XYZ file of C-alpha atoms in Angstrom:
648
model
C -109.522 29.538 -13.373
C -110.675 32.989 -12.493
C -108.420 35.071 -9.405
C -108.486 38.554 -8.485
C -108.099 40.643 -11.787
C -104.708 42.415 -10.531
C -102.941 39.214 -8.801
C -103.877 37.483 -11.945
C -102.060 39.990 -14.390
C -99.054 40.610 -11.900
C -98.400 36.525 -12.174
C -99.412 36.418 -15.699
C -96.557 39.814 -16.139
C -94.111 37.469 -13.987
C -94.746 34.093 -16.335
C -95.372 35.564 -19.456
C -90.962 35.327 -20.177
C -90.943 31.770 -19.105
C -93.252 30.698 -21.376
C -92.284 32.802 -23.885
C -88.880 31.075 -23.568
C -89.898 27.223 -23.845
C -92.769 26.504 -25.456
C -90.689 26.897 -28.840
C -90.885 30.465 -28.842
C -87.465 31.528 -27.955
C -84.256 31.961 -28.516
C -81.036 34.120 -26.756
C -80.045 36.951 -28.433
C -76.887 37.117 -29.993
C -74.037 39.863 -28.917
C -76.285 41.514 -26.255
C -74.483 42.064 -22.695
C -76.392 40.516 -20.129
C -74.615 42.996 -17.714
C -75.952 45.936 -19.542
C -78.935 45.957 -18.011
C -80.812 43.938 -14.977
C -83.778 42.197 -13.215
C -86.844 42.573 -15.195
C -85.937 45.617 -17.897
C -83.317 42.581 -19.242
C -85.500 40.051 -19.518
C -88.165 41.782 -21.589
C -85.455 42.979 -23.727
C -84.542 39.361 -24.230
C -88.621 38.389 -24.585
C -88.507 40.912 -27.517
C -86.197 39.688 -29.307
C -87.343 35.191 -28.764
C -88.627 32.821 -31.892
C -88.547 29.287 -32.640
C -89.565 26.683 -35.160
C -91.511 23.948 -35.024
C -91.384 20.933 -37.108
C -93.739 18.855 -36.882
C -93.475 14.621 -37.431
C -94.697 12.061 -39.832
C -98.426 12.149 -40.683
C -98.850 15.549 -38.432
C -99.521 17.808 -40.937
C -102.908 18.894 -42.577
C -103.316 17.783 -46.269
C -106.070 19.860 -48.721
C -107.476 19.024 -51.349
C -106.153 21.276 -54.461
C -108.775 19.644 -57.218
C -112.217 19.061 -58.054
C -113.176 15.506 -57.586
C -116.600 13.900 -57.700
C -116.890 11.243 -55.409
C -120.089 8.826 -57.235
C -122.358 7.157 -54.576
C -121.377 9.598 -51.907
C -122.787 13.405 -51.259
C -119.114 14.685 -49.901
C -117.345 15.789 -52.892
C -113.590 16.934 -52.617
C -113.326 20.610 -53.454
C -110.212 23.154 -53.218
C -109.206 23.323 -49.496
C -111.099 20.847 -48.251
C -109.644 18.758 -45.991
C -107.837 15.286 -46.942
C -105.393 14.479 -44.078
C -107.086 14.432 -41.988
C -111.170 14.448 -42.255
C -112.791 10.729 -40.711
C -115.812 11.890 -41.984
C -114.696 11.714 -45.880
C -112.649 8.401 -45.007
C -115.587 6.277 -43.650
C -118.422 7.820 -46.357
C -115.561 8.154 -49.684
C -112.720 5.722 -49.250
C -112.077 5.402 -52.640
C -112.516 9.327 -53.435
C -109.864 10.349 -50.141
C -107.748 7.452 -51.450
C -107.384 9.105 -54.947
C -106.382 12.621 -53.050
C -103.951 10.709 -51.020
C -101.661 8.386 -53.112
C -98.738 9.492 -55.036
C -97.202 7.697 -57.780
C -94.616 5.399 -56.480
C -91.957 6.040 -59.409
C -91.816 9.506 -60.120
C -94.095 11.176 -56.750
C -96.417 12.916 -59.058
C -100.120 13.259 -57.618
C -103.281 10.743 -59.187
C -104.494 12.141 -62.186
C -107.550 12.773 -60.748
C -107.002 14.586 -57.457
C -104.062 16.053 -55.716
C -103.146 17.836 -52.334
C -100.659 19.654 -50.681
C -99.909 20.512 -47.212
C -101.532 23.314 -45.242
C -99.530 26.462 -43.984
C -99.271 28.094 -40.873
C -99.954 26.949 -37.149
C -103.440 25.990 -38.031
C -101.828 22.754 -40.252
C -100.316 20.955 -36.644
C -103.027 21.997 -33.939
C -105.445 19.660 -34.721
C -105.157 17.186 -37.832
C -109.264 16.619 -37.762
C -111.036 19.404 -35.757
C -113.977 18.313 -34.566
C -115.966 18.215 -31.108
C -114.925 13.991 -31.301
C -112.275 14.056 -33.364
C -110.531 16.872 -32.092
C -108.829 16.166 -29.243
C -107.937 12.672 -30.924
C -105.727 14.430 -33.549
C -104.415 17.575 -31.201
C -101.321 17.940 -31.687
C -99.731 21.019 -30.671
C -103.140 22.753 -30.026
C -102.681 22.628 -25.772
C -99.157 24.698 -26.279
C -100.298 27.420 -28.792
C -103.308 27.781 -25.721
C -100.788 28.435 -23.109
C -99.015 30.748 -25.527
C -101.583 32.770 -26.019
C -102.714 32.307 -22.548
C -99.246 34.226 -21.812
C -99.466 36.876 -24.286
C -97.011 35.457 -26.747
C -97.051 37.643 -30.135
C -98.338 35.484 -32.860
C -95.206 36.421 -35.126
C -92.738 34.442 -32.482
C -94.240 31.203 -33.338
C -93.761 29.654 -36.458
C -94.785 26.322 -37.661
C -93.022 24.887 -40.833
C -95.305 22.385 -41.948
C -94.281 19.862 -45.513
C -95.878 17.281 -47.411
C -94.521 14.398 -45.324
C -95.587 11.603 -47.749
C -92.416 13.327 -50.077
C -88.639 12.262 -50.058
C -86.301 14.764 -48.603
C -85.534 15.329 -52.591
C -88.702 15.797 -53.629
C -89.687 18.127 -51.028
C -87.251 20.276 -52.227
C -87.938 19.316 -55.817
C -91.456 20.056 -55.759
C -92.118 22.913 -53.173
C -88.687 24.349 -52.761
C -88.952 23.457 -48.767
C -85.354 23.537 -48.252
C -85.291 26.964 -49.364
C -88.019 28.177 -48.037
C -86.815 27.099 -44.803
C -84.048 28.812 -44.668
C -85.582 32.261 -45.642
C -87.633 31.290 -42.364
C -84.841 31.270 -40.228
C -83.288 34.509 -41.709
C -86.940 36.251 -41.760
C -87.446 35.584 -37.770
C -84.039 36.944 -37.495
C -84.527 40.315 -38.739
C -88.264 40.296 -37.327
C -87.593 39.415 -34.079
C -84.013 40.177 -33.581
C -82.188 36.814 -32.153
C -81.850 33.521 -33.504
C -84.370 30.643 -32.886
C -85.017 27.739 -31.129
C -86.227 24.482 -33.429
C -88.468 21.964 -32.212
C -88.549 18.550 -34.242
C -90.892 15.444 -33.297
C -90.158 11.484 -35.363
C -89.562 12.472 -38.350
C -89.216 16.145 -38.271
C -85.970 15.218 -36.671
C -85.082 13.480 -40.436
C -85.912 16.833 -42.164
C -84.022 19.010 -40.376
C -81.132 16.972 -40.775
C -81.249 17.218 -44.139
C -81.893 21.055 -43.826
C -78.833 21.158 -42.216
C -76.803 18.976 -45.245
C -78.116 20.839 -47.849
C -77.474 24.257 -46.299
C -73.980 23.101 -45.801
C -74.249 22.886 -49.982
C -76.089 25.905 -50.069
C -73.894 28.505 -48.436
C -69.617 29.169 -48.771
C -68.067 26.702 -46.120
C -66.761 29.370 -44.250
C -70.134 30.826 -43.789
C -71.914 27.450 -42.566
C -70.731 27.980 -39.185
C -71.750 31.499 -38.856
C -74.887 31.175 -40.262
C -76.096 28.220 -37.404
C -74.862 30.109 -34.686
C -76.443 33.261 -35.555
C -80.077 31.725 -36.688
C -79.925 28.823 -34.308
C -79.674 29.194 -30.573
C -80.939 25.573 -29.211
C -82.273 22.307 -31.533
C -84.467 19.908 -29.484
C -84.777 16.509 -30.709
C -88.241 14.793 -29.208
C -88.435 11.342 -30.306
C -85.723 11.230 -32.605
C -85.930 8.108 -34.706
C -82.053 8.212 -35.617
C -81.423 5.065 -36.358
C -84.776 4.398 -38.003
C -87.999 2.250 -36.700
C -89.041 -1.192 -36.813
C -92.457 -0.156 -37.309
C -91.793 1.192 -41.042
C -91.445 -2.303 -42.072
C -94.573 -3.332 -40.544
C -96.351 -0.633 -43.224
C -94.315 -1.620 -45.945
C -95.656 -5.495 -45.678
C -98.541 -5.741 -43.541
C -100.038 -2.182 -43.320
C -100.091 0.612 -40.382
C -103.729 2.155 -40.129
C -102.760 4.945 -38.142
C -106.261 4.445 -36.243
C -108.055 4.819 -39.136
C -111.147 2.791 -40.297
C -109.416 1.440 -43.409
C -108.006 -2.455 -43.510
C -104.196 -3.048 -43.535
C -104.008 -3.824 -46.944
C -105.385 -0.402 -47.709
C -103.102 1.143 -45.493
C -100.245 -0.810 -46.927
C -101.178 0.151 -50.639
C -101.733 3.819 -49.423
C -97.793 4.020 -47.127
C -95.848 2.587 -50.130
C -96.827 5.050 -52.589
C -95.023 7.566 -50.259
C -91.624 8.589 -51.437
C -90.863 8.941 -47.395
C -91.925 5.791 -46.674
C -88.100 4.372 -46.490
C -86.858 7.648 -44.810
C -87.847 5.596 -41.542
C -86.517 2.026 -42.219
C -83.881 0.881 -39.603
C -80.244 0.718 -40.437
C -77.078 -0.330 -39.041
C -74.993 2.019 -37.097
C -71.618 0.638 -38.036
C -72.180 1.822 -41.964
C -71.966 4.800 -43.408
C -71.808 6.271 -46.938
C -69.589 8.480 -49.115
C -68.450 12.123 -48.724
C -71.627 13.857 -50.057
C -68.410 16.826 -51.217
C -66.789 14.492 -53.636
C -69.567 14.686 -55.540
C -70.628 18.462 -54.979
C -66.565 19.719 -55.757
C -65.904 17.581 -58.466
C -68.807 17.396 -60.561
C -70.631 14.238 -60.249
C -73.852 15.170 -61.219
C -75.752 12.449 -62.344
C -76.342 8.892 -61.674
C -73.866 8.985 -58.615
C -74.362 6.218 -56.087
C -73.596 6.790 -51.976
C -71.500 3.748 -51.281
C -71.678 1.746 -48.428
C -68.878 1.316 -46.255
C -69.481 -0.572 -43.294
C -66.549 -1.170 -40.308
C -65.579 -4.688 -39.747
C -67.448 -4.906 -36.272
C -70.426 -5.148 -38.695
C -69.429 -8.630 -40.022
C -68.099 -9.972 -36.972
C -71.455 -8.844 -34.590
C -74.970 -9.969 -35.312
C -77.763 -7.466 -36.022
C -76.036 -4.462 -37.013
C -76.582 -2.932 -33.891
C -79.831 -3.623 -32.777
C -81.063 -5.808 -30.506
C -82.428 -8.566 -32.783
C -83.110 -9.295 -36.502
C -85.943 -7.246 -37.766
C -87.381 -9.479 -40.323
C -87.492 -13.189 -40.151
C -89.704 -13.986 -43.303
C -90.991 -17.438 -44.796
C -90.910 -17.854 -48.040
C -92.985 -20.331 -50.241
C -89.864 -21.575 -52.375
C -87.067 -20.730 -54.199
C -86.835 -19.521 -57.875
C -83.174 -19.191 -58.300
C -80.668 -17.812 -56.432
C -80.433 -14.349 -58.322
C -83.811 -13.681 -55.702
C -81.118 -13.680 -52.878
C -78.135 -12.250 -54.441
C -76.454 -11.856 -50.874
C -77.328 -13.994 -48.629
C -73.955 -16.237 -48.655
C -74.496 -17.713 -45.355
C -77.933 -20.201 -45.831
C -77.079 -21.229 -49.806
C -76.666 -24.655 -48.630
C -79.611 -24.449 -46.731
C -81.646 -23.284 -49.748
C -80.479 -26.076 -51.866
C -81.669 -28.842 -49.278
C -84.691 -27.249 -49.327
C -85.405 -26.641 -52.690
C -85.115 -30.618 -52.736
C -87.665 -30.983 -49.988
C -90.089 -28.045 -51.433
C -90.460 -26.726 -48.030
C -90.875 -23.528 -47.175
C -87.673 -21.189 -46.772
C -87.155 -18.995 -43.062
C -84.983 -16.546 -43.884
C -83.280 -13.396 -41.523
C -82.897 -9.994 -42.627
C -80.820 -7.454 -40.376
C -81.135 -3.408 -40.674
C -77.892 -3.465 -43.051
C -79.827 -5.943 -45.005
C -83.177 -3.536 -44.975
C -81.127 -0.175 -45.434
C -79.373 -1.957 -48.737
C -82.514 -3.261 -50.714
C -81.275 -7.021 -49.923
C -84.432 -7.515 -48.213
C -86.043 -6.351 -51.027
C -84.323 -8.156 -53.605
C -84.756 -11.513 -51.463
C -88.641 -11.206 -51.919
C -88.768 -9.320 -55.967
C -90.391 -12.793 -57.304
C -93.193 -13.000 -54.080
C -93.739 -9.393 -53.815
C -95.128 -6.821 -56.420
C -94.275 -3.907 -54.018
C -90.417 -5.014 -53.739
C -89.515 -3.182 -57.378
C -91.241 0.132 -56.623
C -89.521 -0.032 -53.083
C -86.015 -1.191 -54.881
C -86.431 1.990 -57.083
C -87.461 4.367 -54.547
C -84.448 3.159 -52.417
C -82.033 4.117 -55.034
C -83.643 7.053 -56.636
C -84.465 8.687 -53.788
C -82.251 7.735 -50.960
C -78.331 6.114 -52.219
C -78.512 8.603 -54.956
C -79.608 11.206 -53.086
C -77.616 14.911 -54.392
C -77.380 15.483 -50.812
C -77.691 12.883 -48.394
C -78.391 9.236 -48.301
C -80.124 9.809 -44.803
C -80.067 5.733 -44.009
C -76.658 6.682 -42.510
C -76.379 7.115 -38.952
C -76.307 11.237 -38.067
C -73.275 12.244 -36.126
C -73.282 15.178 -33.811
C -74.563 18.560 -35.779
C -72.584 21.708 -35.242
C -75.340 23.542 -33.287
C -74.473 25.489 -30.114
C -77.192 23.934 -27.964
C -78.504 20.127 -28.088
C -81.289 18.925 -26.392
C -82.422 15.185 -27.313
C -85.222 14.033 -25.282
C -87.066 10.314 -25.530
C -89.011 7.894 -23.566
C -88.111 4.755 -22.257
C -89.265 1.478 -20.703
C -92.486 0.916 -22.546
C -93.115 -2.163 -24.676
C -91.605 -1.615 -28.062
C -92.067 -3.294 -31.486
C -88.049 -4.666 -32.420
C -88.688 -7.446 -35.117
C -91.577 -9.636 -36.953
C -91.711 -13.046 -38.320
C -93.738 -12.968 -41.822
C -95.451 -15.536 -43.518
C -97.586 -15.759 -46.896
C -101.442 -15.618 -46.545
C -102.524 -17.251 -49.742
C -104.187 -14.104 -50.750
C -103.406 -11.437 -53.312
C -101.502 -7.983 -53.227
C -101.997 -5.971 -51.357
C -102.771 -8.600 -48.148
C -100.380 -10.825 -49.729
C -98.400 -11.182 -45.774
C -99.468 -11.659 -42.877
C -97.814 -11.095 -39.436
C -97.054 -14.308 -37.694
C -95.119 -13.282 -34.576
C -94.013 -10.174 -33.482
C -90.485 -9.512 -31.001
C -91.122 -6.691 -28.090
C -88.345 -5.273 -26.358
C -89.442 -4.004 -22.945
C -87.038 -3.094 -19.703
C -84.141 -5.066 -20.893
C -85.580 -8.261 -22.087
C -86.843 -9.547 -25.803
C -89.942 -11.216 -25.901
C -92.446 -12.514 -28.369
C -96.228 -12.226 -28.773
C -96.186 -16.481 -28.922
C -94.059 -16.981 -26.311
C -91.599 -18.973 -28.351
C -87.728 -18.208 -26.915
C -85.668 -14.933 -28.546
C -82.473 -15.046 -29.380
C -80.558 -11.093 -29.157
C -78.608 -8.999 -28.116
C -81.298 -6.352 -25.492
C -81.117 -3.012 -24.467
C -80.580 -1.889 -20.950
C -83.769 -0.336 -21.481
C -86.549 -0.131 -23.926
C -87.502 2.372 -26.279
C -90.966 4.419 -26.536
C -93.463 2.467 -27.370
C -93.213 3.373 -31.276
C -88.904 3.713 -31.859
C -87.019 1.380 -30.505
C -84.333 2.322 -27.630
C -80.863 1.959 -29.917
C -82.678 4.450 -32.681
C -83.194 6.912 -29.610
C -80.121 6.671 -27.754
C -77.592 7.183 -30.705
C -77.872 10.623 -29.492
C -75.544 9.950 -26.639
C -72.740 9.167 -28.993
C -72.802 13.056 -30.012
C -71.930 13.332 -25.353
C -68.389 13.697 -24.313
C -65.643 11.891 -22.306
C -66.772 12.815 -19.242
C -70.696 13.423 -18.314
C -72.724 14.503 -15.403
C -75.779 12.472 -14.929
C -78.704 13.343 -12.163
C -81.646 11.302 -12.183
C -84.676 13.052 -10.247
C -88.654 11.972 -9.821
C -90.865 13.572 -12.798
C -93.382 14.957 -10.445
C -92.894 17.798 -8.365
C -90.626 17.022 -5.263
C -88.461 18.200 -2.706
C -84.914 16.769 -3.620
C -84.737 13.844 -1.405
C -84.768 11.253 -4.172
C -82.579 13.269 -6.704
C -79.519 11.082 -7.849
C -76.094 12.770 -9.253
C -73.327 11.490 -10.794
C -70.097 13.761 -11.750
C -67.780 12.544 -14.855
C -69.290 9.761 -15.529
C -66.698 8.440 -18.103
C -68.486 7.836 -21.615
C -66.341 5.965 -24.092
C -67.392 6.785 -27.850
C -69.943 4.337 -29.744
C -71.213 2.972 -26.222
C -73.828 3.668 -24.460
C -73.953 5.124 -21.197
C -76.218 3.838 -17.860
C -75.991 5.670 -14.436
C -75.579 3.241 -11.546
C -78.546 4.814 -10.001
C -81.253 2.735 -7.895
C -85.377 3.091 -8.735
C -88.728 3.597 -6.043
C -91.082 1.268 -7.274
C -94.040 3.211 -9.376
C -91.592 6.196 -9.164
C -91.383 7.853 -12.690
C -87.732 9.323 -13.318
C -86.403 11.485 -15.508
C -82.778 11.287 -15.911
C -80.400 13.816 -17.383
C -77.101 13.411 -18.970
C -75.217 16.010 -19.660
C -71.895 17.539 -21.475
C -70.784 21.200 -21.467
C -66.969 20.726 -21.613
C -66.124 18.511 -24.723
C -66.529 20.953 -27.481
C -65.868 24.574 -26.067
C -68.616 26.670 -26.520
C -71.277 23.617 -26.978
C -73.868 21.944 -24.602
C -74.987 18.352 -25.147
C -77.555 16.925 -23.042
C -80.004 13.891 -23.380
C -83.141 13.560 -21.199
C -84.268 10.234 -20.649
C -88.569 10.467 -19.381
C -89.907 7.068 -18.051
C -92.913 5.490 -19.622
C -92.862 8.717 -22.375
C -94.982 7.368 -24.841
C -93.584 8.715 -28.400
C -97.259 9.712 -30.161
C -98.094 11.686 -26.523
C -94.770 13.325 -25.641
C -94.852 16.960 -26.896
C -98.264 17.032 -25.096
C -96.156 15.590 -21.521
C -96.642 18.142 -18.943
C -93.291 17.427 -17.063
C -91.436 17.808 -20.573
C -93.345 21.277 -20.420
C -91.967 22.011 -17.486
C -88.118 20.975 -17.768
C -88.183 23.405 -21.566
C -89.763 26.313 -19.495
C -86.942 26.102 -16.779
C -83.968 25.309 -19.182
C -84.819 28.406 -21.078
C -85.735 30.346 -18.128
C -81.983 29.573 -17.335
C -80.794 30.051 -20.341
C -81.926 33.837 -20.673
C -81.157 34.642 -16.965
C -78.349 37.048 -16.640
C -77.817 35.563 -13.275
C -77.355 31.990 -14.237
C -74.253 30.596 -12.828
C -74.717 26.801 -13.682
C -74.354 25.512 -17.263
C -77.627 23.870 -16.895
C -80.810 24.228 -15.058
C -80.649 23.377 -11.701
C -82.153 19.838 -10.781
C -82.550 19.991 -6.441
C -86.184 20.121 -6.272
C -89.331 20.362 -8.663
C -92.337 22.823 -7.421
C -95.743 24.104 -8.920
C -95.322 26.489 -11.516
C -98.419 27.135 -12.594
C -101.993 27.291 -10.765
C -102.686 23.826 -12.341
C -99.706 22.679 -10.281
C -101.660 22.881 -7.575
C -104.021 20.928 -5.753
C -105.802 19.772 -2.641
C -103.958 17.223 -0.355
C -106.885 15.838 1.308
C -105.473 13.650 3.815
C -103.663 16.866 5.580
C -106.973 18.823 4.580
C -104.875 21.881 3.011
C -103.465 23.092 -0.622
C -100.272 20.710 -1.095
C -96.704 22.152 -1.361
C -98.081 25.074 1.014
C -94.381 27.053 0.334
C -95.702 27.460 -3.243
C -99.357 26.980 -3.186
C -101.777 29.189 -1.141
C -105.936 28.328 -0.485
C -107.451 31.529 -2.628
C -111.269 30.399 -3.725
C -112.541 32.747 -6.595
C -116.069 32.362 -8.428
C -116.688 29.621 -10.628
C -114.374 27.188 -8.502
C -116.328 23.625 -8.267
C -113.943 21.810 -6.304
C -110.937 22.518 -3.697
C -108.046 21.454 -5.891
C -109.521 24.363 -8.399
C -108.958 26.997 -5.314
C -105.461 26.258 -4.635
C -103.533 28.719 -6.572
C -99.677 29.968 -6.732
C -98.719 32.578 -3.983
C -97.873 35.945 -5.269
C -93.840 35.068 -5.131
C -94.105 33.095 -8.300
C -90.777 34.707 -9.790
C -89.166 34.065 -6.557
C -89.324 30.495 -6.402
C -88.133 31.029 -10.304
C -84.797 31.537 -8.758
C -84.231 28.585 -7.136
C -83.246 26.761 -10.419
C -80.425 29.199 -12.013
């Protein structure tokens, strides 16, 4: 939108911090006295010295080709650099060619003989997977928040993307391209470039790496040091999406195939995702087990061949689906050949033996515990070609793990700031019933019934009755709520909850809740009321449990997972956080949550039924050239950094 060339640079002057500070590119400088200095001199000091990392999720980062391949019958050859993940173009012309560039060898993750790729680098590798005047905006990513940054005059050194070959185990990764490492000379380079420590942004599965980051860092450095060096590289970690407890939707890849939109079948898909070393790093598991003390092995020198054991608490016996809401796989199988193909499922032997006498088919129930362990797998070795590559990559690559087996449920990381922020209350994939097809490997399964979770009830796509334990809400559309909401375990005692209206508004329908008592391993509701078609966001938060620490967990209505680091109202709540955050005159411990206004020009718009701009305290009717329409003429009065205020 164009506006008068010195109002424009006196707002742009006035935003240019608060963007700075959200949109992943900032961080609070450590040791500086906010009283040493004031008003606007302050806060460019504290603009100098911002950076922040951004992680990006599963399948979000660019893959290139690093090979020569000839691709017969087609005229697109694959070439050094070009572009494998993600180019439609090669996909619908050269299946067979991209497929060779994409697959890994299941056992030991090494690249086809023919072709191999590796991710791209920089911010360029999570804008836009496929650029392209079609394509691109299907696969943008990031691409609408490096705009505004550089909208804002952000310095292109503040923003760093840490992109990784996410079809790799954590091991590999650092096996293969020293990530871990390199990681961590990331951190310590934006610290002595810019000064302060960073913020880190992770999406899905970004979430998975930096938790192992963390773990092997804590193997990395002297113990005494660990502390130090997070608090002085890591001012605030926000968790979008976080599938901690895994997803349901993994499994659906392993058997049956997950096209991720693309024109290939599922059987394709399916041969393509278990290839990938990371494709267990997202398989649910049960909350109530955990495995050994990584240290016992690190200390003492148990190098090789050294298996995480499982130790799960009683309440994992004596409940029903380890923690989540039903059981995720409910599988028929053709018949039974031996009870070594179901070494521990106890519970239905005498089951199996009637029907081994009948020669009926077998139903049989698999829980997370029983996914997480490679019982699933085991149950299905004689039906399944997939089930022994799966069985190895399990335990190679996850229970004997050197650092972590990450199918263990993440307890609260020593960070100074948390932020974990999901969606809820959209229709949600929870379990599947399977069911041979009569046809070979790789479409070997086919999906016979699928279980939804959505607002507190279990449903399934035929209707038929579900038996579980729901949710008060559902999860995101893509990770189901339980996997999301373990973050509240890592809140306090006592939390403060306010639920408010995502859209702009005046206060009138904000909700708040003061020591809310939170008892550990439960979840945590507000007794709050809802507007119909009213969007909320709600807010819990915990400042006084661990001195020194801030929890909080944002909970955005109808947030779809794939879509919510492009959500404009997540925008928003970052900007103000960190606008309070760097404030010297902040007196709360968290951004204020009274009212919402504009707080950009695109906030604003024409309310046609009182023929003016809407929110008139904020917004102002100021045509310039160019506008087509009245909503494009209301802009921002000139007392942008006043209203600012409002929310310290």
């Amino acid at each position: 939108m164009a506006v008068g060339g010195g109002a424009q640079r006196l707002r742009t002057r006035r935003l240019s911090l608060l963007l700075v500070s959200v949109l992943l590119v900032g961080s609070v400088v450590v040791g500086e006295d906010p009283s040493s200095s004031s008003g606007r001199g302050e806060r460019d000091l504290y603009a100098s010295k911002l950076s922040g990392i951004i992680i990006p999720g599963f399948a979000s980062t660019q893959l290139r080709a690093w090979s020569v391949l000839d691709c017969p019958y087609s005229p697109l050859d694959f070439n050094p650099l070009d572009s494998v993940w993600l180019d439609t173009t090669r996909v619908l012309s050269a299946v067979n060619c991209w497929l060779k560039c994409m697959l890994l060898d299941p056992y030991n993750q090494t690249d086809h003989p023919e072709c191999k790729s590796r991710p791209d680098s920089g911010l360029s590798a999570i804008t836009e997977l496929d650029p392209g005047y079609i394509t691109g905006p299907l696969s943008s990513v990031w691409k609408e928040w490096l705009k505004w940054c550089i909208e804002f005059g952000i310095e292109a050194n503040a923003i760093i993307a840490v992109p990784y070959d996410w079809r790799l185990s954590a091991s590999k990764l650092e096996e293969r391209d020293l990530y871990f490492h390199k990681l961590k000379l990331t951190f310590e380079t934006a610290l002595k470039l810019r000064g302060g420590p960073s913020l880190v942004f992770a999406h899905s599965m970004g979430n998975n790496v930096f938790r192992y980051f963390l773990e092997w860092l804590k193997l990395e450095i002297a113990p005494k040091q660990y502390i130090q060096w997070l608090d002085a590289h890591i001012h605030a970690y926000f968790a979008v999406g976080a599938p901690l407890l895994g997803s349901t939707e993994s499994v659906k890849a392993t058997l049956f195939g997950f096209t991720f939109g693309l024109p290939v079948a599922e059987g394709t898909a399916r041969l393509m995702y278990n290839s990938f070393g990371s494709s267990l790093w997202l398989m649910p598991f049960s909350k109530h087990c955990k495995a050994d003390d990584v240290y016992w092995k690190h200390f003492f020198g148990e190098r090789e061949g050294h298996h995480h054991t499982y130790h799960c608490d009683e309440i994992e016996f004596q409940t029903n689906y380890s923690g989540w809401p039903t059981e995720i796989i409910n599988i028929e199988l053709p018949s039974i050949r031996g009870s070594d193909a179901f070494p521990s499922i106890l519970d239905v032997a005498q089951d199996m033996t009637s029907n081994m006498e009948c020669g009926r088919p077998i139903q049989l129930s698999f829980s997370a515990r029983e996914v997480s362990d490679g019982t699933f797998f085991k149950a299905i070795e004689d039906y399944d070609p997939d089930s022994k590559r799966l069985l190895y990559q399990l335990q190679k690559y996850y229970q004997d793990d050197p650092v972590l087996n990450p199918l263990t449920p993440w307890e609260r990381p020593p960070l100074k700031n948390i932020f974990c922020i999901y969606g809820i209350d959209l229709k949600t994939e929870v379990g599947y019933y399977f069911a041979p097809s009569g046809k070979p490997y790789p479409d070997n399964w086919i999906i016979t019934d699928v279980i939804y979770e959505h607002e507190g009830a279990l449903f399934s796509r035929s209707g038929n009755s579900v038996s579980g334990n729901p949710g008060a809400v559902s999860g995101d559309g893509t990770v189901p709520y339980n996997s999301l909401s373990w973050c509240k375990t890592w809140l306090g005692s006592k939390v403060n909850i306010t639920r408010a209206p995502q859209a702009e508004h005046d206060g009138s329908d904000v909700q708040i809740s003061l020591n809310v008592e939170h008892h550990q391993g439960e979840d945590i509701l507000p007794n709050m009321t809802r507007t119909p078609r009213v969007k909320y966001i709600t807010y819990y938060e915990d400042s006084e449990s661990i001195p020194g620490r801030r929890t909080a967990v944002w909970e955005l209505d109808k947030a779809n997972h794939r879509n919510l680091v492009r959500s404009q109202v997540l925008m928003r709540e970052l900007w103000l956080e960190m606008w309070h955050d760097i404030h010297p005159d902040a007196t709360s411990k968290f951004v204020k949550k009274a009212r919402r206004g504009p707080l950009r020009d695109a906030d604003c718009y024409w309310d046609y039924g009182k023929a003016r701009c809407a929110w008139p305290e904020y917004c102002e009717y100021r045509y310039a050239f160019g506008d087509v329409h009245l909503g494009q003429s209301c802009r921002l009065k000139n007392s942008s950094t006043d209203l600012l205020l409002n929310y310290l």
